[in-house]
């Protein structure tokens, strides 16, 4: 089964010190699909992404990327395997310009010129602001910059943590249209969100995470009612 998925978690467990946070997570992202991991705060969504990106070790279970078991792999090794995490808060450098932020992605071997060309074609707004400090961009533009930098490394598995945070619904909708487009181009994507509305219309699968476990997994239409229950139950 793992060979059929860009990402698979089997009974994955993780802890901060003695506090168990992931308590047996099973989840799969089929190749080229867009999967959402949803659920109320504190459920362990960001922790799951940290584990997948190699930033936090597992205490049990297995993580497979493209069918290969990667437990214990370092973040840079996972990055070389195409795993790319855009963390909560976007991970861009506010005191550097748009160009300088994009330059950070040249370590993957692509030239700045090429990275800029691709980034500004996808996000024309960034092209007009290439000399502006990233911290002075709007929230939506900052998220575009984070995505442009991530895409410049040619990820095969993109992990997005709370892209919608602090953004107006219309901006969130626009950003998710781009995310869906990237998935259509063949990138496998796992997005994490607390509030579901923005993503239910575009994702292929939804997993609901409650207290360190996937309580439900299915097609978005089937998960709408389950989601309300998950939030009311908290
Ligand atoms: N660095 C840390 N040290 C100790 N505990 C942590 C740490 N980070 C998260 N936790 C705890 O782990 C649990 C899961 O946190 P996590 O950030 O994964 O949840 P989440 O589902 O992403 O929540 P949110 O929707 O609010 O972002 C929480 O109880 C949190 O307090
Ligand atoms: Mg989180």
PDB file of C-alpha atoms and ligand atoms in Angstrom:
ATOM      1  CA  UNK A   1       0.000   0.000   0.000  1.00  0.00           C
ATOM      2  CA  UNK A   2       2.864   2.364   0.821  1.00  0.00           C
ATOM      3  CA  UNK A   3       4.106   2.188  -2.764  1.00  0.00           C
ATOM      4  CA  UNK A   4       0.821   3.731  -3.872  1.00  0.00           C
ATOM      5  CA  UNK A   5       1.169   6.803  -1.670  1.00  0.00           C
ATOM      6  CA  UNK A   6       3.364   9.870  -1.618  1.00  0.00           C
ATOM      7  CA  UNK A   7       3.058   9.766   2.150  1.00  0.00           C
ATOM      8  CA  UNK A   8       1.841   7.191   4.606  1.00  0.00           C
ATOM      9  CA  UNK A   9       1.758   7.232   8.384  1.00  0.00           C
ATOM     10  CA  UNK A  10       1.166   3.955  10.205  1.00  0.00           C
ATOM     11  CA  UNK A  11       0.346   4.066  13.899  1.00  0.00           C
ATOM     12  CA  UNK A  12       2.662   7.057  14.315  1.00  0.00           C
ATOM     13  CA  UNK A  13       3.348   8.249  17.819  1.00  0.00           C
ATOM     14  CA  UNK A  14       5.228  11.325  19.018  1.00  0.00           C
ATOM     15  CA  UNK A  15       5.736  13.191  22.267  1.00  0.00           C
ATOM     16  CA  UNK A  16       7.114  16.387  23.727  1.00  0.00           C
ATOM     17  CA  UNK A  17       9.116  15.109  26.657  1.00  0.00           C
ATOM     18  CA  UNK A  18       6.776  12.870  28.601  1.00  0.00           C
ATOM     19  CA  UNK A  19       3.619  14.274  27.032  1.00  0.00           C
ATOM     20  CA  UNK A  20       2.267  12.005  24.320  1.00  0.00           C
ATOM     21  CA  UNK A  21       0.744  14.075  21.531  1.00  0.00           C
ATOM     22  CA  UNK A  22       0.405  11.724  18.549  1.00  0.00           C
ATOM     23  CA  UNK A  23      -1.230   8.549  19.796  1.00  0.00           C
ATOM     24  CA  UNK A  24      -1.343   6.265  16.782  1.00  0.00           C
ATOM     25  CA  UNK A  25      -1.876   8.272  13.601  1.00  0.00           C
ATOM     26  CA  UNK A  26      -2.799   6.479  10.366  1.00  0.00           C
ATOM     27  CA  UNK A  27      -2.924   8.665   7.282  1.00  0.00           C
ATOM     28  CA  UNK A  28      -2.125   8.442   3.577  1.00  0.00           C
ATOM     29  CA  UNK A  29      -1.643  11.019   0.841  1.00  0.00           C
ATOM     30  CA  UNK A  30      -2.004   9.328  -2.585  1.00  0.00           C
ATOM     31  CA  UNK A  31       0.305  10.618  -5.336  1.00  0.00           C
ATOM     32  CA  UNK A  32      -0.829  13.934  -6.784  1.00  0.00           C
ATOM     33  CA  UNK A  33      -3.712  14.283  -4.364  1.00  0.00           C
ATOM     34  CA  UNK A  34      -4.656  17.115  -2.065  1.00  0.00           C
ATOM     35  CA  UNK A  35      -5.459  15.954   1.456  1.00  0.00           C
ATOM     36  CA  UNK A  36      -6.629  18.115   4.354  1.00  0.00           C
ATOM     37  CA  UNK A  37      -5.935  17.381   7.980  1.00  0.00           C
ATOM     38  CA  UNK A  38      -8.556  19.252   9.982  1.00  0.00           C
ATOM     39  CA  UNK A  39      -9.533  19.540  13.606  1.00  0.00           C
ATOM     40  CA  UNK A  40      -9.728  21.750  16.673  1.00  0.00           C
ATOM     41  CA  UNK A  41      -6.630  23.259  18.262  1.00  0.00           C
ATOM     42  CA  UNK A  42      -4.243  21.134  20.224  1.00  0.00           C
ATOM     43  CA  UNK A  43      -5.197  17.963  18.359  1.00  0.00           C
ATOM     44  CA  UNK A  44      -1.666  17.410  17.063  1.00  0.00           C
ATOM     45  CA  UNK A  45      -1.905  18.597  13.445  1.00  0.00           C
ATOM     46  CA  UNK A  46       1.242  20.746  13.468  1.00  0.00           C
ATOM     47  CA  UNK A  47       3.030  18.048  15.435  1.00  0.00           C
ATOM     48  CA  UNK A  48       2.178  15.541  12.702  1.00  0.00           C
ATOM     49  CA  UNK A  49       3.675  17.868  10.069  1.00  0.00           C
ATOM     50  CA  UNK A  50       6.811  18.330  12.187  1.00  0.00           C
ATOM     51  CA  UNK A  51       7.202  14.565  12.399  1.00  0.00           C
ATOM     52  CA  UNK A  52       6.763  14.150   8.637  1.00  0.00           C
ATOM     53  CA  UNK A  53       9.354  16.886   7.965  1.00  0.00           C
ATOM     54  CA  UNK A  54      11.816  15.198  10.349  1.00  0.00           C
ATOM     55  CA  UNK A  55      11.794  17.999  12.928  1.00  0.00           C
ATOM     56  CA  UNK A  56      10.442  15.790  15.698  1.00  0.00           C
ATOM     57  CA  UNK A  57      11.280  12.102  16.168  1.00  0.00           C
ATOM     58  CA  UNK A  58       8.602   9.433  16.324  1.00  0.00           C
ATOM     59  CA  UNK A  59       8.235   7.375  19.484  1.00  0.00           C
ATOM     60  CA  UNK A  60       6.448   4.622  17.576  1.00  0.00           C
ATOM     61  CA  UNK A  61       4.986   3.611  14.245  1.00  0.00           C
ATOM     62  CA  UNK A  62       6.304   4.235  10.742  1.00  0.00           C
ATOM     63  CA  UNK A  63       6.474   7.103   8.267  1.00  0.00           C
ATOM     64  CA  UNK A  64       6.795   6.288   4.567  1.00  0.00           C
ATOM     65  CA  UNK A  65       7.635   8.826   1.869  1.00  0.00           C
ATOM     66  CA  UNK A  66       7.137   7.498  -1.659  1.00  0.00           C
ATOM     67  CA  UNK A  67       7.069   3.981  -0.238  1.00  0.00           C
ATOM     68  CA  UNK A  68      10.327   4.309   1.649  1.00  0.00           C
ATOM     69  CA  UNK A  69      10.446   4.182   5.431  1.00  0.00           C
ATOM     70  CA  UNK A  70      11.976   7.436   6.660  1.00  0.00           C
ATOM     71  CA  UNK A  71      11.749   7.184  10.457  1.00  0.00           C
ATOM     72  CA  UNK A  72      14.586   9.119  12.011  1.00  0.00           C
ATOM     73  CA  UNK A  73      15.658  10.860   8.805  1.00  0.00           C
ATOM     74  CA  UNK A  74      16.983  14.392   9.293  1.00  0.00           C
ATOM     75  CA  UNK A  75      15.066  17.383   7.896  1.00  0.00           C
ATOM     76  CA  UNK A  76      17.641  18.030   5.147  1.00  0.00           C
ATOM     77  CA  UNK A  77      17.522  14.411   4.007  1.00  0.00           C
ATOM     78  CA  UNK A  78      13.733  14.597   3.802  1.00  0.00           C
ATOM     79  CA  UNK A  79      14.054  17.885   1.915  1.00  0.00           C
ATOM     80  CA  UNK A  80      16.262  16.102  -0.622  1.00  0.00           C
ATOM     81  CA  UNK A  81      13.518  13.488  -0.959  1.00  0.00           C
ATOM     82  CA  UNK A  82      11.137  16.293  -1.884  1.00  0.00           C
ATOM     83  CA  UNK A  83       9.408  16.896   1.440  1.00  0.00           C
ATOM     84  CA  UNK A  84       8.785  20.604   1.975  1.00  0.00           C
ATOM     85  CA  UNK A  85       7.042  22.150   5.004  1.00  0.00           C
ATOM     86  CA  UNK A  86       5.628  25.660   5.048  1.00  0.00           C
ATOM     87  CA  UNK A  87       5.213  26.107   8.793  1.00  0.00           C
ATOM     88  CA  UNK A  88       2.622  28.099  10.689  1.00  0.00           C
ATOM     89  CA  UNK A  89       3.747  31.725  10.393  1.00  0.00           C
ATOM     90  CA  UNK A  90       5.118  31.068   6.894  1.00  0.00           C
ATOM     91  CA  UNK A  91       8.837  30.792   7.694  1.00  0.00           C
ATOM     92  CA  UNK A  92       9.896  33.745   5.544  1.00  0.00           C
ATOM     93  CA  UNK A  93      12.451  36.384   6.537  1.00  0.00           C
ATOM     94  CA  UNK A  94      10.650  39.710   7.157  1.00  0.00           C
ATOM     95  CA  UNK A  95      13.843  41.807   7.062  1.00  0.00           C
ATOM     96  CA  UNK A  96      14.903  40.481   3.678  1.00  0.00           C
ATOM     97  CA  UNK A  97      13.410  41.517   0.352  1.00  0.00           C
ATOM     98  CA  UNK A  98      11.219  39.286  -1.779  1.00  0.00           C
ATOM     99  CA  UNK A  99      14.220  38.539  -4.033  1.00  0.00           C
ATOM    100  CA  UNK A 100      16.491  37.763  -1.108  1.00  0.00           C
ATOM    101  CA  UNK A 101      13.891  35.381   0.290  1.00  0.00           C
ATOM    102  CA  UNK A 102      13.701  33.626  -3.073  1.00  0.00           C
ATOM    103  CA  UNK A 103      17.491  33.508  -3.169  1.00  0.00           C
ATOM    104  CA  UNK A 104      17.277  31.227  -0.106  1.00  0.00           C
ATOM    105  CA  UNK A 105      15.858  28.549  -2.406  1.00  0.00           C
ATOM    106  CA  UNK A 106      18.908  28.546  -4.699  1.00  0.00           C
ATOM    107  CA  UNK A 107      20.585  25.987  -2.414  1.00  0.00           C
ATOM    108  CA  UNK A 108      18.419  23.399  -4.166  1.00  0.00           C
ATOM    109  CA  UNK A 109      20.494  24.013  -7.299  1.00  0.00           C
ATOM    110  CA  UNK A 110      18.197  26.258  -9.342  1.00  0.00           C
ATOM    111  CA  UNK A 111      19.459  29.715 -10.312  1.00  0.00           C
ATOM    112  CA  UNK A 112      17.902  32.849  -8.820  1.00  0.00           C
ATOM    113  CA  UNK A 113      16.936  34.017 -12.290  1.00  0.00           C
ATOM    114  CA  UNK A 114      14.970  30.854 -12.975  1.00  0.00           C
ATOM    115  CA  UNK A 115      13.392  30.855  -9.516  1.00  0.00           C
ATOM    116  CA  UNK A 116      12.287  34.468  -9.931  1.00  0.00           C
ATOM    117  CA  UNK A 117      10.912  33.837 -13.387  1.00  0.00           C
ATOM    118  CA  UNK A 118       8.767  30.928 -12.213  1.00  0.00           C
ATOM    119  CA  UNK A 119       7.707  32.681  -8.995  1.00  0.00           C
ATOM    120  CA  UNK A 120       6.615  35.908 -10.704  1.00  0.00           C
ATOM    121  CA  UNK A 121       4.793  34.027 -13.434  1.00  0.00           C
ATOM    122  CA  UNK A 122       2.696  32.261 -10.831  1.00  0.00           C
ATOM    123  CA  UNK A 123       2.456  35.227  -8.481  1.00  0.00           C
ATOM    124  CA  UNK A 124       2.608  38.489 -10.512  1.00  0.00           C
ATOM    125  CA  UNK A 125       2.044  40.514  -7.327  1.00  0.00           C
ATOM    126  CA  UNK A 126       5.430  39.327  -6.042  1.00  0.00           C
ATOM    127  CA  UNK A 127       7.116  40.449  -9.242  1.00  0.00           C
ATOM    128  CA  UNK A 128       5.944  44.008  -8.677  1.00  0.00           C
ATOM    129  CA  UNK A 129       7.352  43.911  -5.147  1.00  0.00           C
ATOM    130  CA  UNK A 130      10.625  42.101  -5.690  1.00  0.00           C
ATOM    131  CA  UNK A 131      12.676  44.775  -3.901  1.00  0.00           C
ATOM    132  CA  UNK A 132      10.256  45.221  -1.038  1.00  0.00           C
ATOM    133  CA  UNK A 133      10.968  43.831   2.426  1.00  0.00           C
ATOM    134  CA  UNK A 134       8.960  40.651   2.965  1.00  0.00           C
ATOM    135  CA  UNK A 135       7.726  42.001   6.310  1.00  0.00           C
ATOM    136  CA  UNK A 136       5.995  44.852   4.482  1.00  0.00           C
ATOM    137  CA  UNK A 137       4.004  42.561   2.203  1.00  0.00           C
ATOM    138  CA  UNK A 138       0.352  41.882   2.951  1.00  0.00           C
ATOM    139  CA  UNK A 139      -0.367  38.624   4.761  1.00  0.00           C
ATOM    140  CA  UNK A 140      -1.588  37.037   1.551  1.00  0.00           C
ATOM    141  CA  UNK A 141       1.518  38.150  -0.355  1.00  0.00           C
ATOM    142  CA  UNK A 142       3.733  36.759   2.406  1.00  0.00           C
ATOM    143  CA  UNK A 143       1.995  33.410   2.041  1.00  0.00           C
ATOM    144  CA  UNK A 144       2.537  33.627  -1.744  1.00  0.00           C
ATOM    145  CA  UNK A 145       6.225  34.252  -1.108  1.00  0.00           C
ATOM    146  CA  UNK A 146       6.432  31.252   1.209  1.00  0.00           C
ATOM    147  CA  UNK A 147       4.756  29.135  -1.457  1.00  0.00           C
ATOM    148  CA  UNK A 148       6.954  30.501  -4.249  1.00  0.00           C
ATOM    149  CA  UNK A 149      10.063  29.679  -2.254  1.00  0.00           C
ATOM    150  CA  UNK A 150       8.790  26.192  -1.467  1.00  0.00           C
ATOM    151  CA  UNK A 151       7.854  25.467  -5.078  1.00  0.00           C
ATOM    152  CA  UNK A 152      11.285  26.616  -6.265  1.00  0.00           C
ATOM    153  CA  UNK A 153      12.749  23.530  -4.615  1.00  0.00           C
ATOM    154  CA  UNK A 154      10.529  21.256  -6.760  1.00  0.00           C
ATOM    155  CA  UNK A 155       8.873  19.474  -3.858  1.00  0.00           C
ATOM    156  CA  UNK A 156       7.115  16.179  -4.418  1.00  0.00           C
ATOM    157  CA  UNK A 157       5.299  16.421  -1.084  1.00  0.00           C
ATOM    158  CA  UNK A 158       4.208  19.850   0.125  1.00  0.00           C
ATOM    159  CA  UNK A 159       3.042  20.318   3.725  1.00  0.00           C
ATOM    160  CA  UNK A 160       1.109  23.510   4.472  1.00  0.00           C
ATOM    161  CA  UNK A 161       0.305  24.524   8.036  1.00  0.00           C
ATOM    162  CA  UNK A 162      -2.622  26.960   8.504  1.00  0.00           C
ATOM    163  CA  UNK A 163      -2.205  28.893   5.319  1.00  0.00           C
ATOM    164  CA  UNK A 164      -5.391  30.805   6.201  1.00  0.00           C
ATOM    165  CA  UNK A 165      -4.127  32.221   9.477  1.00  0.00           C
ATOM    166  CA  UNK A 166      -4.944  35.924   9.819  1.00  0.00           C
ATOM    167  CA  UNK A 167      -6.096  36.280   6.227  1.00  0.00           C
ATOM    168  CA  UNK A 168      -9.407  37.490   4.805  1.00  0.00           C
ATOM    169  CA  UNK A 169     -11.647  34.708   3.431  1.00  0.00           C
ATOM    170  CA  UNK A 170     -11.339  35.997  -0.142  1.00  0.00           C
ATOM    171  CA  UNK A 171      -7.535  35.873   0.058  1.00  0.00           C
ATOM    172  CA  UNK A 172      -7.669  32.386   1.553  1.00  0.00           C
ATOM    173  CA  UNK A 173      -9.884  31.281  -1.309  1.00  0.00           C
ATOM    174  CA  UNK A 174      -7.431  32.682  -3.883  1.00  0.00           C
ATOM    175  CA  UNK A 175      -4.478  30.995  -2.203  1.00  0.00           C
ATOM    176  CA  UNK A 176      -6.256  27.654  -2.094  1.00  0.00           C
ATOM    177  CA  UNK A 177      -7.054  27.952  -5.793  1.00  0.00           C
ATOM    178  CA  UNK A 178      -3.307  28.096  -6.356  1.00  0.00           C
ATOM    179  CA  UNK A 179      -2.759  25.153  -4.024  1.00  0.00           C
ATOM    180  CA  UNK A 180      -5.297  23.116  -6.016  1.00  0.00           C
ATOM    181  CA  UNK A 181      -3.529  24.123  -9.228  1.00  0.00           C
ATOM    182  CA  UNK A 182      -0.184  22.955  -7.827  1.00  0.00           C
ATOM    183  CA  UNK A 183      -1.763  19.609  -6.895  1.00  0.00           C
ATOM    184  CA  UNK A 184      -3.117  19.332 -10.442  1.00  0.00           C
ATOM    185  CA  UNK A 185       0.434  19.739 -11.681  1.00  0.00           C
ATOM    186  CA  UNK A 186       1.265  16.526  -9.812  1.00  0.00           C
ATOM    187  CA  UNK A 187       2.560  17.674  -6.429  1.00  0.00           C
ATOM    188  CA  UNK A 188       1.139  15.677  -3.504  1.00  0.00           C
ATOM    189  CA  UNK A 189      -0.103  18.066  -0.835  1.00  0.00           C
ATOM    190  CA  UNK A 190      -1.145  17.797   2.800  1.00  0.00           C
ATOM    191  CA  UNK A 191      -2.777  20.930   4.211  1.00  0.00           C
ATOM    192  CA  UNK A 192      -3.560  21.535   7.846  1.00  0.00           C
ATOM    193  CA  UNK A 193      -6.370  23.843   8.915  1.00  0.00           C
ATOM    194  CA  UNK A 194      -8.538  24.358  11.971  1.00  0.00           C
ATOM    195  CA  UNK A 195     -11.529  25.729  10.113  1.00  0.00           C
ATOM    196  CA  UNK A 196     -12.674  23.755   7.176  1.00  0.00           C
ATOM    197  CA  UNK A 197     -14.819  25.950   4.956  1.00  0.00           C
ATOM    198  CA  UNK A 198     -12.001  27.142   2.736  1.00  0.00           C
ATOM    199  CA  UNK A 199     -10.708  23.705   1.852  1.00  0.00           C
ATOM    200  CA  UNK A 200     -13.705  21.368   1.670  1.00  0.00           C
ATOM    201  CA  UNK A 201     -14.438  22.468  -1.878  1.00  0.00           C
ATOM    202  CA  UNK A 202     -10.986  21.724  -3.285  1.00  0.00           C
ATOM    203  CA  UNK A 203      -9.473  18.756  -1.448  1.00  0.00           C
ATOM    204  CA  UNK A 204      -9.678  15.097  -2.478  1.00  0.00           C
ATOM    205  CA  UNK A 205      -9.671  13.664   1.044  1.00  0.00           C
ATOM    206  CA  UNK A 206     -10.204  14.903   4.570  1.00  0.00           C
ATOM    207  CA  UNK A 207      -8.781  13.488   7.771  1.00  0.00           C
ATOM    208  CA  UNK A 208     -10.103  14.746  11.080  1.00  0.00           C
ATOM    209  CA  UNK A 209      -7.605  14.836  13.901  1.00  0.00           C
ATOM    210  CA  UNK A 210      -8.796  14.652  17.475  1.00  0.00           C
ATOM    211  CA  UNK A 211      -6.515  14.246  20.480  1.00  0.00           C
ATOM    212  CA  UNK A 212      -3.631  12.781  18.570  1.00  0.00           C
ATOM    213  CA  UNK A 213      -5.571  10.377  16.362  1.00  0.00           C
ATOM    214  CA  UNK A 214      -7.364  10.446  13.033  1.00  0.00           C
ATOM    215  CA  UNK A 215     -10.965  10.070  14.146  1.00  0.00           C
ATOM    216  CA  UNK A 216     -12.415  10.108  10.619  1.00  0.00           C
ATOM    217  CA  UNK A 217     -11.146   9.957   7.060  1.00  0.00           C
ATOM    218  CA  UNK A 218     -13.140  10.283   3.869  1.00  0.00           C
ATOM    219  CA  UNK A 219     -14.336  12.383   0.960  1.00  0.00           C
ATOM    220  CA  UNK A 220     -14.999  16.049   1.839  1.00  0.00           C
ATOM    221  CA  UNK A 221     -18.776  15.784   1.391  1.00  0.00           C
ATOM    222  CA  UNK A 222     -18.920  12.899   3.851  1.00  0.00           C
ATOM    223  CA  UNK A 223     -16.762  14.735   6.394  1.00  0.00           C
ATOM    224  CA  UNK A 224     -18.837  17.911   6.748  1.00  0.00           C
ATOM    225  CA  UNK A 225     -21.145  16.516   9.407  1.00  0.00           C
ATOM    226  CA  UNK A 226     -18.258  14.745  11.158  1.00  0.00           C
ATOM    227  CA  UNK A 227     -16.424  18.046  11.381  1.00  0.00           C
ATOM    228  CA  UNK A 228     -19.266  19.840  13.152  1.00  0.00           C
ATOM    229  CA  UNK A 229     -19.407  16.985  15.641  1.00  0.00           C
ATOM    230  CA  UNK A 230     -15.634  17.194  16.165  1.00  0.00           C
ATOM    231  CA  UNK A 231     -15.823  20.895  17.015  1.00  0.00           C
ATOM    232  CA  UNK A 232     -18.968  20.669  19.128  1.00  0.00           C
ATOM    233  CA  UNK A 233     -17.502  17.737  21.015  1.00  0.00           C
ATOM    234  CA  UNK A 234     -14.537  19.805  22.161  1.00  0.00           C
TER     235      UNK A 234
HETATM  236  N1  LIG B   1       7.106  22.456  21.583  1.00  0.00           N
HETATM  237  C1  LIG B   1       6.154  21.912  22.355  1.00  0.00           C
HETATM  238  N2  LIG B   1       6.430  21.500  23.620  1.00  0.00           N
HETATM  239  C2  LIG B   1       5.477  20.932  24.399  1.00  0.00           C
HETATM  240  N3  LIG B   1       4.206  20.727  24.001  1.00  0.00           N
HETATM  241  C3  LIG B   1       3.875  21.124  22.780  1.00  0.00           C
HETATM  242  C4  LIG B   1       4.827  21.737  21.873  1.00  0.00           C
HETATM  243  N4  LIG B   1       4.188  22.020  20.718  1.00  0.00           N
HETATM  244  C5  LIG B   1       2.924  21.599  20.866  1.00  0.00           C
HETATM  245  N5  LIG B   1       2.740  21.066  22.100  1.00  0.00           N
HETATM  246  C6  LIG B   1       1.480  20.479  22.606  1.00  0.00           C
HETATM  247  O1  LIG B   1       1.112  19.416  21.759  1.00  0.00           O
HETATM  248  C7  LIG B   1      -0.294  19.393  21.554  1.00  0.00           C
HETATM  249  C8  LIG B   1      -0.579  19.423  20.053  1.00  0.00           C
HETATM  250  O2  LIG B   1      -0.102  20.639  19.516  1.00  0.00           O
HETATM  251  P1  LIG B   1      -0.142  20.964  17.969  1.00  0.00           P
HETATM  252  O3  LIG B   1       0.520  22.272  17.782  1.00  0.00           O
HETATM  253  O4  LIG B   1       0.363  19.820  17.206  1.00  0.00           O
HETATM  254  O5  LIG B   1      -1.716  21.080  17.729  1.00  0.00           O
HETATM  255  P2  LIG B   1      -2.504  21.627  16.473  1.00  0.00           P
HETATM  256  O6  LIG B   1      -3.519  20.594  16.139  1.00  0.00           O
HETATM  257  O7  LIG B   1      -1.565  22.041  15.408  1.00  0.00           O
HETATM  258  O8  LIG B   1      -3.242  22.895  17.076  1.00  0.00           O
HETATM  259  P3  LIG B   1      -3.616  24.302  16.368  1.00  0.00           P
HETATM  260  O9  LIG B   1      -4.834  24.032  15.554  1.00  0.00           O
HETATM  261  O10 LIG B   1      -3.919  25.196  17.537  1.00  0.00           O
HETATM  262  O11 LIG B   1      -2.438  24.759  15.579  1.00  0.00           O
HETATM  263  C9  LIG B   1      -0.848  20.580  22.302  1.00  0.00           C
HETATM  264  O12 LIG B   1      -1.363  20.120  23.505  1.00  0.00           O
HETATM  265  C10 LIG B   1       0.339  21.463  22.534  1.00  0.00           C
HETATM  266  O13 LIG B   1       0.231  22.180  23.724  1.00  0.00           O
HETATM  267 MG1  LIG B   2      -1.099  23.857  14.553  1.00  0.00          MG
END
